[in-house]
Amino acid sequence: KARQSAVMVLLYHEEGRIKFPLIVRPQYPGVHSGQIALPGGKFEEEDQNLIQTALRETHEEVGVSMHQVEVVGQLSELYVPPSNFNILPVIGLLSEVPQFILEEKEVEELVIADINVLNDKTKRKQKQMTFYSGINVDVPYFDIEDRVVWGATAMILNEFATIIHNINSKK
């Protein structure tokens, strides 16, 4: 009975580099308050499917028109127990540098990441975090623009990094 949702790994070229946006969630009473995430959200009845959800939510959160995005694939679905969400990561391409327009209620800040950070071993770190139950856990994370990108977002980006690495190693 998990709630269905989707997120977008939105790729575009800028200054000879491939980049993608991450959002900083605002502070609110909830398990994902203040976290860094990919644009996305929960499935709504008007969505035809989860790809449509990723496109709609990306438009709502960062202002990129659904018609500008070429969907090229998806990653493995991921279940997140604390929020009871099942997430479908969708990969989208833009043909030009986007003009981001942030939805202030859902996005506190935008972090633009270079795709090369995903396979940079110096950007893969661990830190101890204390969870609600008081349990301390060593958590892997990506250090992106001096930000801690962990949890479901880090797991999604790790799968994407593995795919990129495998493609590059065959060249």
mmCIF file of N, CA, C and O in Angstrom, residues 47-102:
data_model
loop_
_atom_site.group_PDB
_atom_site.id
_atom_site.type_symbol
_atom_site.label_atom_id
_atom_site.label_comp_id
_atom_site.label_asym_id
_atom_site.label_seq_id
_atom_site.Cartn_x
_atom_site.Cartn_y
_atom_site.Cartn_z
ATOM 1 N N ASP A 47 -2.676 12.153 -13.540
ATOM 2 C CA ASP A 47 -1.487 11.646 -14.221
ATOM 3 C C ASP A 47 -1.828 10.343 -14.945
ATOM 4 O O ASP A 47 -2.445 9.447 -14.364
ATOM 5 N N GLN A 48 -1.388 10.234 -16.190
ATOM 6 C CA GLN A 48 -1.616 9.011 -16.955
ATOM 7 C C GLN A 48 -0.775 7.861 -16.435
ATOM 8 O O GLN A 48 -1.182 6.703 -16.488
ATOM 9 N N ASN A 49 0.431 8.185 -15.944
ATOM 10 C CA ASN A 49 1.365 7.178 -15.442
ATOM 11 C C ASN A 49 2.433 7.896 -14.613
ATOM 12 O O ASN A 49 2.390 9.122 -14.468
ATOM 13 N N LEU A 50 3.398 7.141 -14.114
ATOM 14 C CA LEU A 50 4.421 7.741 -13.257
ATOM 15 C C LEU A 50 5.408 8.617 -14.030
ATOM 16 O O LEU A 50 5.982 9.550 -13.460
ATOM 17 N N ILE A 51 5.588 8.358 -15.311
ATOM 18 C CA ILE A 51 6.429 9.249 -16.108
ATOM 19 C C ILE A 51 5.767 10.621 -16.188
ATOM 20 O O ILE A 51 6.421 11.653 -16.035
ATOM 21 N N GLN A 52 4.468 10.621 -16.376
ATOM 22 C CA GLN A 52 3.701 11.878 -16.391
ATOM 23 C C GLN A 52 3.830 12.587 -15.032
ATOM 24 O O GLN A 52 3.932 13.812 -14.970
ATOM 25 N N THR A 53 3.832 11.816 -13.959
ATOM 26 C CA THR A 53 4.009 12.382 -12.620
ATOM 27 C C THR A 53 5.351 13.107 -12.518
ATOM 28 O O THR A 53 5.417 14.242 -12.034
ATOM 29 N N ALA A 54 6.421 12.456 -12.981
ATOM 30 C CA ALA A 54 7.756 13.067 -12.924
ATOM 31 C C ALA A 54 7.799 14.356 -13.745
ATOM 32 O O ALA A 54 8.353 15.369 -13.294
ATOM 33 N N LEU A 55 7.194 14.331 -14.922
ATOM 34 C CA LEU A 55 7.169 15.519 -15.776
ATOM 35 C C LEU A 55 6.361 16.647 -15.130
ATOM 36 O O LEU A 55 6.798 17.804 -15.103
ATOM 37 N N ARG A 56 5.183 16.320 -14.609
ATOM 38 C CA ARG A 56 4.318 17.336 -13.988
ATOM 39 C C ARG A 56 4.994 17.943 -12.765
ATOM 40 O O ARG A 56 5.029 19.168 -12.598
ATOM 41 N N GLU A 57 5.530 17.098 -11.908
ATOM 42 C CA GLU A 57 6.164 17.586 -10.679
ATOM 43 C C GLU A 57 7.414 18.422 -10.985
ATOM 44 O O GLU A 57 7.673 19.415 -10.309
ATOM 45 N N THR A 58 8.166 18.037 -12.010
ATOM 46 C CA THR A 58 9.338 18.823 -12.402
ATOM 47 C C THR A 58 8.902 20.199 -12.867
ATOM 48 O O THR A 58 9.514 21.219 -12.513
ATOM 49 N N HIS A 59 7.821 20.244 -13.626
ATOM 50 C CA HIS A 59 7.289 21.537 -14.061
ATOM 51 C C HIS A 59 6.830 22.366 -12.856
ATOM 52 O O HIS A 59 7.159 23.552 -12.746
ATOM 53 N N GLU A 60 6.094 21.741 -11.945
ATOM 54 C CA GLU A 60 5.574 22.462 -10.778
ATOM 55 C C GLU A 60 6.698 22.982 -9.878
ATOM 56 O O GLU A 60 6.632 24.105 -9.385
ATOM 57 N N GLU A 61 7.728 22.163 -9.650
ATOM 58 C CA GLU A 61 8.753 22.526 -8.673
ATOM 59 C C GLU A 61 9.845 23.446 -9.219
ATOM 60 O O GLU A 61 10.299 24.343 -8.521
ATOM 61 N N VAL A 62 10.275 23.192 -10.475
ATOM 62 C CA VAL A 62 11.400 23.984 -10.997
ATOM 63 C C VAL A 62 11.072 24.719 -12.296
ATOM 64 O O VAL A 62 11.945 25.346 -12.899
ATOM 65 N N GLY A 63 9.826 24.641 -12.756
ATOM 66 C CA GLY A 63 9.369 25.457 -13.868
ATOM 67 C C GLY A 63 9.766 24.999 -15.257
ATOM 68 O O GLY A 63 9.621 25.761 -16.210
ATOM 69 N N VAL A 64 10.270 23.779 -15.401
ATOM 70 C CA VAL A 64 10.635 23.282 -16.726
ATOM 71 C C VAL A 64 9.399 22.656 -17.366
ATOM 72 O O VAL A 64 8.799 21.734 -16.808
ATOM 73 N N SER A 65 9.042 23.152 -18.539
ATOM 74 C CA SER A 65 7.862 22.662 -19.242
ATOM 75 C C SER A 65 7.991 21.179 -19.570
ATOM 76 O O SER A 65 9.057 20.715 -19.993
ATOM 77 N N MET A 66 6.900 20.452 -19.402
ATOM 78 C CA MET A 66 6.877 19.024 -19.713
ATOM 79 C C MET A 66 7.241 18.761 -21.166
ATOM 80 O O MET A 66 7.832 17.741 -21.491
ATOM 81 N N HIS A 67 6.904 19.704 -22.049
ATOM 82 C CA HIS A 67 7.128 19.527 -23.479
ATOM 83 C C HIS A 67 8.591 19.730 -23.865
ATOM 84 O O HIS A 67 8.990 19.362 -24.969
ATOM 85 N N GLN A 68 9.384 20.307 -22.974
ATOM 86 C CA GLN A 68 10.808 20.509 -23.239
ATOM 87 C C GLN A 68 11.629 19.260 -22.934
ATOM 88 O O GLN A 68 12.763 19.144 -23.382
ATOM 89 N N VAL A 69 11.068 18.336 -22.149
ATOM 90 C CA VAL A 69 11.820 17.194 -21.648
ATOM 91 C C VAL A 69 11.621 15.979 -22.554
ATOM 92 O O VAL A 69 10.491 15.570 -22.824
ATOM 93 N N GLU A 70 12.747 15.411 -23.010
ATOM 94 C CA GLU A 70 12.703 14.143 -23.742
ATOM 95 C C GLU A 70 13.008 13.033 -22.732
ATOM 96 O O GLU A 70 14.117 12.956 -22.191
ATOM 97 N N VAL A 71 12.024 12.200 -22.455
ATOM 98 C CA VAL A 71 12.217 11.093 -21.521
ATOM 99 C C VAL A 71 12.987 9.992 -22.245
ATOM 100 O O VAL A 71 12.570 9.523 -23.312
ATOM 101 N N VAL A 72 14.137 9.599 -21.667
ATOM 102 C CA VAL A 72 14.995 8.610 -22.320
ATOM 103 C C VAL A 72 15.108 7.307 -21.544
ATOM 104 O O VAL A 72 15.700 6.345 -22.032
ATOM 105 N N GLY A 73 14.538 7.248 -20.352
ATOM 106 C CA GLY A 73 14.613 6.001 -19.601
ATOM 107 C C GLY A 73 14.176 6.176 -18.168
ATOM 108 O O GLY A 73 13.683 7.232 -17.767
ATOM 109 N N GLN A 74 14.354 5.109 -17.433
ATOM 110 C CA GLN A 74 14.033 5.116 -16.013
ATOM 111 C C GLN A 74 14.982 4.185 -15.288
ATOM 112 O O GLN A 74 15.609 3.323 -15.901
ATOM 113 N N LEU A 75 15.077 4.378 -13.990
ATOM 114 C CA LEU A 75 15.914 3.542 -13.147
ATOM 115 C C LEU A 75 15.019 2.611 -12.338
ATOM 116 O O LEU A 75 13.796 2.612 -12.502
ATOM 117 N N SER A 76 15.610 1.845 -11.462
ATOM 118 C CA SER A 76 14.857 0.905 -10.639
ATOM 119 C C SER A 76 13.952 1.635 -9.660
ATOM 120 O O SER A 76 14.357 2.651 -9.073
ATOM 121 N N GLU A 77 12.746 1.117 -9.481
ATOM 122 C CA GLU A 77 11.857 1.692 -8.468
ATOM 123 C C GLU A 77 12.473 1.475 -7.095
ATOM 124 O O GLU A 77 13.178 0.496 -6.861
ATOM 125 N N LEU A 78 12.182 2.399 -6.192
ATOM 126 C CA LEU A 78 12.778 2.372 -4.862
ATOM 127 C C LEU A 78 11.697 2.638 -3.822
ATOM 128 O O LEU A 78 10.968 3.630 -3.926
ATOM 129 N N TYR A 79 11.619 1.766 -2.812
ATOM 130 C CA TYR A 79 10.659 1.962 -1.726
ATOM 131 C C TYR A 79 11.353 2.677 -0.566
ATOM 132 O O TYR A 79 12.450 2.311 -0.151
ATOM 133 N N VAL A 80 10.691 3.727 -0.039
ATOM 134 C CA VAL A 80 11.225 4.516 1.078
ATOM 135 C C VAL A 80 10.313 4.313 2.294
ATOM 136 O O VAL A 80 9.243 4.925 2.375
ATOM 137 N N PRO A 81 10.708 3.455 3.228
ATOM 138 C CA PRO A 81 9.838 3.147 4.372
ATOM 139 C C PRO A 81 9.408 4.330 5.235
ATOM 140 O O PRO A 81 8.233 4.411 5.603
ATOM 141 N N PRO A 82 10.295 5.309 5.572
ATOM 142 C CA PRO A 82 9.853 6.374 6.473
ATOM 143 C C PRO A 82 8.651 7.178 5.975
ATOM 144 O O PRO A 82 7.835 7.641 6.763
ATOM 145 N N SER A 83 8.551 7.338 4.643
ATOM 146 C CA SER A 83 7.433 8.106 4.094
ATOM 147 C C SER A 83 6.429 7.223 3.355
ATOM 148 O O SER A 83 5.421 7.724 2.863
ATOM 149 N N ASN A 84 6.709 5.922 3.267
ATOM 150 C CA ASN A 84 5.853 4.957 2.587
ATOM 151 C C ASN A 84 5.617 5.325 1.119
ATOM 152 O O ASN A 84 4.520 5.209 0.592
ATOM 153 N N PHE A 85 6.683 5.783 0.453
ATOM 154 C CA PHE A 85 6.621 6.103 -0.963
ATOM 155 C C PHE A 85 7.398 5.073 -1.768
ATOM 156 O O PHE A 85 8.485 4.660 -1.378
ATOM 157 N N ASN A 86 6.814 4.684 -2.886
ATOM 158 C CA ASN A 86 7.515 3.918 -3.905
ATOM 159 C C ASN A 86 7.864 4.923 -5.003
ATOM 160 O O ASN A 86 6.974 5.572 -5.540
ATOM 161 N N ILE A 87 9.163 5.055 -5.315
ATOM 162 C CA ILE A 87 9.623 6.105 -6.229
ATOM 163 C C ILE A 87 10.114 5.500 -7.539
ATOM 164 O O ILE A 87 10.943 4.589 -7.530
ATOM 165 N N LEU A 88 9.635 6.045 -8.652
ATOM 166 C CA LEU A 88 10.163 5.706 -9.968
ATOM 167 C C LEU A 88 11.066 6.852 -10.422
ATOM 168 O O LEU A 88 10.581 7.961 -10.670
ATOM 169 N N PRO A 89 12.378 6.617 -10.547
ATOM 170 C CA PRO A 89 13.264 7.647 -11.086
ATOM 171 C C PRO A 89 13.199 7.632 -12.615
ATOM 172 O O PRO A 89 13.358 6.597 -13.251
ATOM 173 N N VAL A 90 12.977 8.801 -13.205
ATOM 174 C CA VAL A 90 12.863 8.961 -14.649
ATOM 175 C C VAL A 90 14.051 9.802 -15.121
ATOM 176 O O VAL A 90 14.431 10.767 -14.463
ATOM 177 N N ILE A 91 14.630 9.427 -16.270
ATOM 178 C CA ILE A 91 15.746 10.177 -16.840
ATOM 179 C C ILE A 91 15.204 11.015 -17.989
ATOM 180 O O ILE A 91 14.568 10.492 -18.908
ATOM 181 N N GLY A 92 15.443 12.323 -17.933
ATOM 182 C CA GLY A 92 14.987 13.229 -18.980
ATOM 183 C C GLY A 92 16.122 14.093 -19.501
ATOM 184 O O GLY A 92 17.061 14.402 -18.771
ATOM 185 N N LEU A 93 16.026 14.461 -20.768
ATOM 186 C CA LEU A 93 17.023 15.326 -21.409
ATOM 187 C C LEU A 93 16.391 16.627 -21.849
ATOM 188 O O LEU A 93 15.243 16.649 -22.299
ATOM 189 N N LEU A 94 17.166 17.681 -21.734
ATOM 190 C CA LEU A 94 16.773 18.986 -22.263
ATOM 191 C C LEU A 94 17.745 19.353 -23.376
ATOM 192 O O LEU A 94 18.947 19.086 -23.258
ATOM 193 N N SER A 95 17.255 19.989 -24.417
ATOM 194 C CA SER A 95 18.121 20.371 -25.536
ATOM 195 C C SER A 95 18.803 21.713 -25.299
ATOM 196 O O SER A 95 19.704 22.082 -26.041
ATOM 197 N N GLU A 96 18.381 22.434 -24.272
ATOM 198 C CA GLU A 96 19.006 23.724 -23.959
ATOM 199 C C GLU A 96 19.047 23.935 -22.451
ATOM 200 O O GLU A 96 18.382 23.234 -21.688
ATOM 201 N N VAL A 97 19.821 24.908 -22.027
ATOM 202 C CA VAL A 97 19.932 25.235 -20.606
ATOM 203 C C VAL A 97 18.580 25.773 -20.142
ATOM 204 O O VAL A 97 18.040 26.708 -20.730
ATOM 205 N N PRO A 98 18.006 25.184 -19.104
ATOM 206 C CA PRO A 98 16.681 25.624 -18.652
ATOM 207 C C PRO A 98 16.726 26.937 -17.878
ATOM 208 O O PRO A 98 17.736 27.290 -17.279
ATOM 209 N N GLN A 99 15.609 27.619 -17.919
ATOM 210 C CA GLN A 99 15.394 28.785 -17.072
ATOM 211 C C GLN A 99 14.541 28.297 -15.898
ATOM 212 O O GLN A 99 13.339 28.103 -16.049
ATOM 213 N N PHE A 100 15.158 28.038 -14.779
ATOM 214 C CA PHE A 100 14.441 27.480 -13.643
ATOM 215 C C PHE A 100 13.586 28.543 -12.966
ATOM 216 O O PHE A 100 14.026 29.670 -12.756
ATOM 217 N N ILE A 101 12.371 28.160 -12.623
ATOM 218 C CA ILE A 101 11.460 29.001 -11.849
ATOM 219 C C ILE A 101 11.001 28.145 -10.670
ATOM 220 O O ILE A 101 10.289 27.150 -10.859
ATOM 221 N N LEU A 102 11.441 28.503 -9.486
ATOM 222 C CA LEU A 102 11.196 27.665 -8.308
ATOM 223 C C LEU A 102 9.834 27.928 -7.692
ATOM 224 O O LEU A 102 9.425 29.080 -7.541
#
